[in-house]
Amino acid sequence: VSGSDFAIIGPGRLGRALLARLQQVGWRCVAVRARSSAVAGTLDLPATAVVDDWDNPRRWSAPPVLLLTVPDRQIRPVAERMAAELDLIGRVVLHTSGLLDADEAGSCRAAGAAVGSWHPLLSVGDPAPTAASWEAATCAVEGDPAAVETGRRVAAAIGLWAWTIRPEDKPRYHAAAALAGNITHLCIVAARLELQKCALPPGTPFDPLRALVETSVNAAFTARELEGLTGAIARGDAATIARHLDVLPRDLADAYAALARWFQARREHDSD
Ligand SMILES: NC(=O)c1ccc[n+]([C@@H]2O[C@H](COP(=O)([O-])OP(=O)(O)OC[C@H]3O[C@@H](n4cnc5c(N)ncnc54)[C@H](OP(=O)(O)O)[C@@H]3O)[C@@H](O)[C@H]2O)c1
């Protein structure tokens, strides 16, 4: 597949971020298909680009690359509609699920496209990632050979470091991403809510957790495994852990205790 024309199917957080970033590096968006074409006014697009929706489709021919950035559960039905309504012969369709593999868009393959999954490992919200964030991130790609090749080309264009993942590894890969990204986020918010119960003086100049979290995260990234961990769990200080579990809400205490047990098992495994 040559050329750098693309379409976005599903202009949500990732779709819009890719739209902006790909256009920034000189790719041309020819079409955006949304659930409602009312989003047109909120997108920064060339005048030639078409914005439409499934109920009011306009005439456009599928470009070489179609990025399917709908939620995971929508990939299969949307792929079926794409296969029914667009000429996909010789095109590449890439969906962006971290969990699901290329086969989820199998109906596009049956319609003549090469299909792949293309997953950037970063959190894409509002505001969208900066160029520097894209360039510090990796992208797991798998699928038909032409789709993998194109996926790598898309990744290279926006500065992502791409690698080919085995389809059967995707659930574990995605679970690892959720642990590192989402669970960290949840832990910080949960910790902040607990801290707010501690009568911190009003007007604290910055988030008191920031320095702690940043130094801990840096230690985790420089460590080989768990040797950089500090605190009661690392010290095996059961009495302190018990006091923590007493004061935390039940579900958080359960999660904390489960991680402490995981650490203990890991340490025993290392000393075997
Ligand atoms: N955000 C991230 O950090 C991130 C990172 C890596 C990968 N991903 C993956 O990217 C995909 C999208 O995630 P997201 O966070 O961008 O979700 P999102 O913000 O909810 O965006 C999904 C978009 O798809 C649209 N959509 C839903 N059904 C559609 C349909 N039938 N036809 C056309 N458009 C449709 C939604 O429209 P409405 O707004 O009208 O519902 C919305 O604009 C998921 O597979 C996710 O795993 C996300």
Coordinates of C-alpha atoms and ligand atoms in Angstrom, one line a residue:
V1 CA 0.0 0.0 0.0
S2 CA 1.4 3.4 -1.0
G3 CA 0.3 6.9 -0.3
S4 CA -0.6 8.6 2.9
D5 CA -4.3 9.2 2.4
F6 CA -6.3 7.9 5.3
A7 CA -9.8 7.8 6.8
I8 CA -10.9 7.7 10.4
I9 CA -13.9 5.6 11.4
G10 CA -14.9 6.8 14.9
P11 CA -13.5 10.2 15.8
G12 CA -13.3 9.9 19.6
R13 CA -10.3 10.5 21.8
L14 CA -7.8 8.3 19.8
G15 CA -9.4 9.0 16.4
R16 CA -9.1 12.8 16.8
A17 CA -5.6 12.6 18.2
L18 CA -4.5 10.5 15.3
L19 CA -6.3 12.8 12.9
A20 CA -4.4 15.8 14.3
R21 CA -1.0 14.0 14.5
L22 CA -1.1 12.4 11.0
Q23 CA -2.1 15.7 9.4
Q24 CA 0.7 17.4 11.3
V25 CA 3.2 15.0 9.7
G26 CA 1.8 15.6 6.2
W27 CA -0.8 12.8 5.8
R28 CA -4.1 13.6 4.2
C29 CA -7.4 12.8 5.7
V30 CA -10.0 12.1 3.0
A31 CA -13.0 11.0 5.2
V32 CA -14.2 10.7 8.7
R33 CA -17.2 8.5 9.5
A34 CA -18.8 9.2 12.8
R35 CA -21.9 8.1 14.6
S36 CA -23.4 11.5 13.9
S37 CA -22.0 13.8 11.2
A38 CA -22.8 16.7 13.5
V39 CA -19.2 16.3 14.8
A40 CA -18.0 17.8 11.4
G41 CA -17.8 21.3 12.8
T42 CA -15.5 20.2 15.7
L43 CA -12.9 18.6 13.4
D44 CA -9.9 20.4 11.9
L45 CA -9.9 19.0 8.3
P46 CA -9.1 20.0 4.8
A47 CA -12.1 21.3 2.8
T48 CA -11.9 18.3 0.5
A49 CA -12.5 15.8 3.4
V50 CA -15.9 14.2 3.8
V51 CA -17.5 13.8 7.2
D52 CA -20.5 11.5 7.3
D53 CA -22.3 8.9 9.3
W54 CA -23.9 5.5 8.6
D55 CA -27.4 6.9 8.2
N56 CA -26.3 9.6 5.9
P57 CA -23.4 8.2 4.0
R58 CA -21.8 10.5 1.3
R59 CA -19.8 9.3 -1.7
W60 CA -16.1 8.6 -1.0
S61 CA -13.8 5.9 -2.1
A62 CA -11.8 4.2 0.6
P63 CA -8.3 5.5 0.9
P64 CA -5.3 3.2 1.2
V65 CA -5.4 3.3 5.1
L66 CA -8.6 3.2 7.2
L67 CA -8.1 3.6 11.0
L68 CA -11.0 2.0 12.9
T69 CA -10.9 3.9 16.2
V70 CA -14.3 2.8 17.6
P71 CA -14.7 1.2 21.0
D72 CA -13.8 -2.5 21.1
R73 CA -17.4 -3.8 21.1
Q74 CA -18.1 -1.8 18.0
I75 CA -15.2 -3.1 15.9
R76 CA -16.9 -6.2 14.6
P77 CA -20.3 -4.6 13.6
V78 CA -18.5 -1.5 12.1
A79 CA -16.1 -3.8 10.2
E80 CA -19.1 -5.6 8.8
R81 CA -20.8 -2.4 7.7
M82 CA -17.5 -1.2 6.1
A83 CA -17.2 -4.4 4.2
A84 CA -20.7 -4.1 2.9
E85 CA -20.6 -0.4 2.0
L86 CA -17.0 0.4 0.9
D87 CA -14.7 -1.0 -1.8
L88 CA -11.9 -2.3 0.4
I89 CA -9.9 -4.3 -2.2
G90 CA -6.2 -3.5 -1.7
R91 CA -6.9 -1.3 1.3
V92 CA -5.5 -1.7 4.8
V93 CA -7.9 -1.6 7.8
L94 CA -6.3 -1.1 11.2
H95 CA -8.3 -1.2 14.4
T96 CA -6.8 0.2 17.6
S97 CA -7.9 -2.3 20.3
G98 CA -5.2 -3.4 22.7
L99 CA -7.1 -6.5 23.6
L100 CA -8.6 -7.8 20.4
D101 CA -6.6 -9.1 17.4
A102 CA -6.9 -8.4 13.7
D103 CA -9.6 -11.1 13.2
E104 CA -12.1 -8.8 14.9
A105 CA -12.1 -6.9 11.6
G106 CA -12.2 -10.2 9.6
S107 CA -15.2 -9.1 7.5
C108 CA -13.0 -6.4 6.0
R109 CA -10.5 -9.1 5.1
A110 CA -13.2 -11.1 3.4
A111 CA -14.0 -7.9 1.4
G112 CA -10.4 -7.7 0.1
A113 CA -8.6 -5.6 2.7
A114 CA -5.5 -6.5 4.7
V115 CA -6.5 -6.2 8.3
G116 CA -4.4 -5.6 11.4
S117 CA -4.6 -4.3 15.0
W118 CA -2.6 -1.3 15.8
H119 CA -2.3 -0.2 19.5
P120 CA -0.4 2.8 20.7
L121 CA 0.6 2.3 24.4
L122 CA -0.2 5.6 25.8
S123 CA -3.2 7.3 27.4
V124 CA -5.0 9.5 24.9
G125 CA -7.4 12.0 26.4
D126 CA -8.1 15.6 26.2
P127 CA -5.7 17.4 25.6
A128 CA -4.2 15.0 23.1
P129 CA -0.7 13.8 23.5
T130 CA 2.1 16.1 22.4
A131 CA 4.6 15.2 19.7
A132 CA 7.1 14.4 22.4
S133 CA 4.6 11.9 24.0
W134 CA 4.0 10.1 20.8
E135 CA 7.7 9.9 20.2
A136 CA 8.2 8.3 23.7
A137 CA 5.6 5.7 23.1
T138 CA 5.5 2.2 21.5
C139 CA 2.9 0.6 19.3
A140 CA 2.0 -3.1 19.1
V141 CA 1.0 -4.2 15.6
E142 CA -0.2 -7.6 14.3
G143 CA -2.3 -9.0 11.5
D144 CA -1.9 -9.6 7.7
P145 CA 1.6 -8.9 6.4
A146 CA 0.5 -5.9 4.4
A147 CA -1.4 -4.5 7.4
V148 CA 1.7 -5.0 9.7
E149 CA 3.9 -3.2 7.1
T150 CA 1.4 -0.3 6.8
G151 CA 0.9 -0.2 10.6
R152 CA 4.6 0.2 11.0
R153 CA 4.6 3.0 8.5
V154 CA 1.8 4.8 10.3
A155 CA 3.7 4.4 13.5
A156 CA 7.0 5.7 12.1
A157 CA 5.2 8.7 10.6
I158 CA 4.0 9.8 14.0
G159 CA 7.1 8.8 15.9
L160 CA 5.9 5.7 17.6
W161 CA 8.3 2.8 18.0
A162 CA 6.4 -0.2 16.5
W163 CA 6.8 -3.9 17.3
T164 CA 4.9 -7.0 16.1
I165 CA 3.0 -8.8 18.8
R166 CA 1.7 -12.3 18.6
P167 CA -2.1 -12.3 18.5
E168 CA -2.4 -14.7 21.4
D169 CA -0.4 -12.4 23.6
K170 CA -2.8 -9.5 23.3
P171 CA -4.9 -10.1 26.4
R172 CA -1.8 -10.3 28.6
Y173 CA -0.3 -7.3 26.9
H174 CA -3.5 -5.3 27.5
A175 CA -3.7 -6.5 31.1
A176 CA -0.1 -5.3 31.7
A177 CA -1.0 -1.9 30.1
A178 CA -4.1 -1.7 32.4
L179 CA -2.0 -2.5 35.5
A180 CA 0.7 0.1 34.7
G181 CA -1.6 2.8 33.4
N182 CA -5.1 2.5 34.7
I183 CA -4.4 0.9 38.0
T184 CA -1.7 3.5 38.7
H185 CA -4.2 6.3 37.9
L186 CA -6.8 4.6 40.2
C187 CA -4.3 4.2 43.0
I188 CA -3.3 7.9 42.9
V189 CA -7.0 9.1 42.9
A190 CA -7.8 6.7 45.7
A191 CA -4.8 7.9 47.7
R192 CA -5.8 11.5 47.2
L193 CA -9.3 10.8 48.5
E194 CA -7.8 9.2 51.6
L195 CA -5.5 12.1 52.1
Q196 CA -8.3 14.6 51.8
K197 CA -9.7 13.0 55.0
C198 CA -6.5 14.0 56.8
A199 CA -7.3 17.8 57.3
L200 CA -4.6 19.0 55.1
P201 CA -4.4 22.8 55.4
P202 CA -6.3 24.6 52.6
G203 CA -4.1 26.2 50.0
T204 CA -1.5 23.4 49.9
P205 CA 0.7 24.8 47.0
F206 CA 0.9 21.5 45.1
D207 CA -0.4 18.0 45.1
P208 CA 1.4 16.5 48.1
L209 CA 1.4 13.1 46.4
R210 CA 3.3 14.2 43.3
A211 CA 6.8 14.0 44.6
L212 CA 6.1 10.7 46.2
V213 CA 4.6 9.2 43.0
E214 CA 7.2 10.6 40.7
T215 CA 10.2 9.3 42.8
S216 CA 8.5 5.9 43.1
V217 CA 7.7 5.7 39.4
N218 CA 11.3 6.7 38.6
A219 CA 12.6 4.0 41.0
A220 CA 10.4 1.4 39.3
F221 CA 11.7 2.3 35.9
T222 CA 15.3 2.2 36.9
A223 CA 15.0 -1.1 38.9
R224 CA 15.5 -4.5 37.3
E225 CA 12.5 -5.8 39.3
L226 CA 11.4 -5.1 42.8
E227 CA 14.6 -4.1 44.5
G228 CA 13.8 -0.4 44.3
L229 CA 10.6 -0.7 46.2
T230 CA 10.4 1.1 49.6
G231 CA 7.7 1.1 52.3
A232 CA 6.0 -1.4 54.6
I233 CA 5.4 -4.0 51.9
A234 CA 9.0 -4.0 50.9
R235 CA 10.1 -4.3 54.5
G236 CA 7.7 -7.1 55.3
D237 CA 6.3 -5.0 58.1
A238 CA 3.1 -6.9 58.9
A239 CA 2.1 -4.7 61.8
T240 CA 2.2 -1.5 59.7
I241 CA 0.3 -3.2 56.9
A242 CA -2.4 -4.3 59.3
R243 CA -2.9 -0.7 60.5
H244 CA -3.2 0.4 56.9
L245 CA -5.8 -2.3 56.1
D246 CA -7.8 -1.2 59.2
V247 CA -8.3 2.3 58.0
L248 CA -8.8 1.9 54.3
P249 CA -12.2 1.3 52.7
R250 CA -12.9 -2.4 52.3
D251 CA -12.2 -2.8 48.6
L252 CA -9.0 -0.8 48.7
A253 CA -7.8 -2.8 51.7
D254 CA -8.5 -6.0 49.7
A255 CA -6.5 -4.7 46.7
Y256 CA -3.6 -3.5 49.0
A257 CA -3.5 -6.9 50.8
A258 CA -3.6 -8.7 47.4
L259 CA -0.6 -6.7 46.2
A260 CA 1.3 -7.3 49.4
R261 CA 0.7 -11.1 49.0
W262 CA 1.9 -10.9 45.4
F263 CA 5.1 -9.1 46.5
Q264 CA 5.7 -11.8 49.2
A265 CA 5.2 -14.6 46.7
R266 CA 7.5 -12.9 44.2
R267 CA 10.2 -12.5 46.8
E268 CA 9.9 -16.2 47.8
H269 CA 10.1 -17.1 44.1
D270 CA 13.3 -15.0 43.7
S271 CA 14.9 -16.7 46.7
D272 CA 14.2 -20.2 45.4
Ligands
LIG1 N1 -8.0 6.6 24.4 C1 -6.9 5.9 24.6 O1 -6.1 6.2 25.5 C2 -6.6 4.7 23.7 C3 -5.3 4.3 23.6 C4 -5.0 3.2 22.8 C5 -6.0 2.5 22.1 N2 -7.3 3.0 22.3 C6 -8.4 2.2 21.6 O2 -9.0 3.1 20.6 C7 -10.4 2.7 20.5 C8 -11.2 3.9 20.8 O3 -11.0 4.4 22.1 P1 -11.3 5.9 22.5 O4 -10.7 6.0 23.9 O5 -10.8 6.8 21.5 O6 -12.9 5.8 22.6 P2 -13.9 7.0 22.5 O7 -13.3 8.3 22.9 O8 -15.2 6.5 23.1 O9 -14.1 7.1 20.9 C9 -14.8 6.2 20.1 C10 -15.4 6.9 19.0 O10 -16.1 6.0 18.2 C11 -17.4 6.5 17.8 N3 -18.2 5.4 17.4 C12 -18.9 4.5 18.2 N4 -19.6 3.7 17.4 C13 -19.4 4.1 16.2 C14 -19.9 3.6 14.9 N5 -20.7 2.6 14.8 N6 -19.5 4.3 13.8 C15 -18.7 5.3 13.9 N7 -18.2 5.8 15.0 C16 -18.5 5.2 16.1 C17 -17.8 7.2 19.1 O11 -18.9 8.1 18.8 P3 -19.8 8.7 20.0 O12 -19.0 9.7 20.6 O13 -21.0 9.2 19.2 O14 -20.2 7.5 20.8 C18 -16.5 7.9 19.4 O15 -16.4 9.1 18.7 C19 -10.6 1.5 21.4 O16 -10.4 0.3 20.7 C20 -9.5 1.7 22.5 O17 -9.1 0.5 23.0 C21 -7.6 4.0 23.1

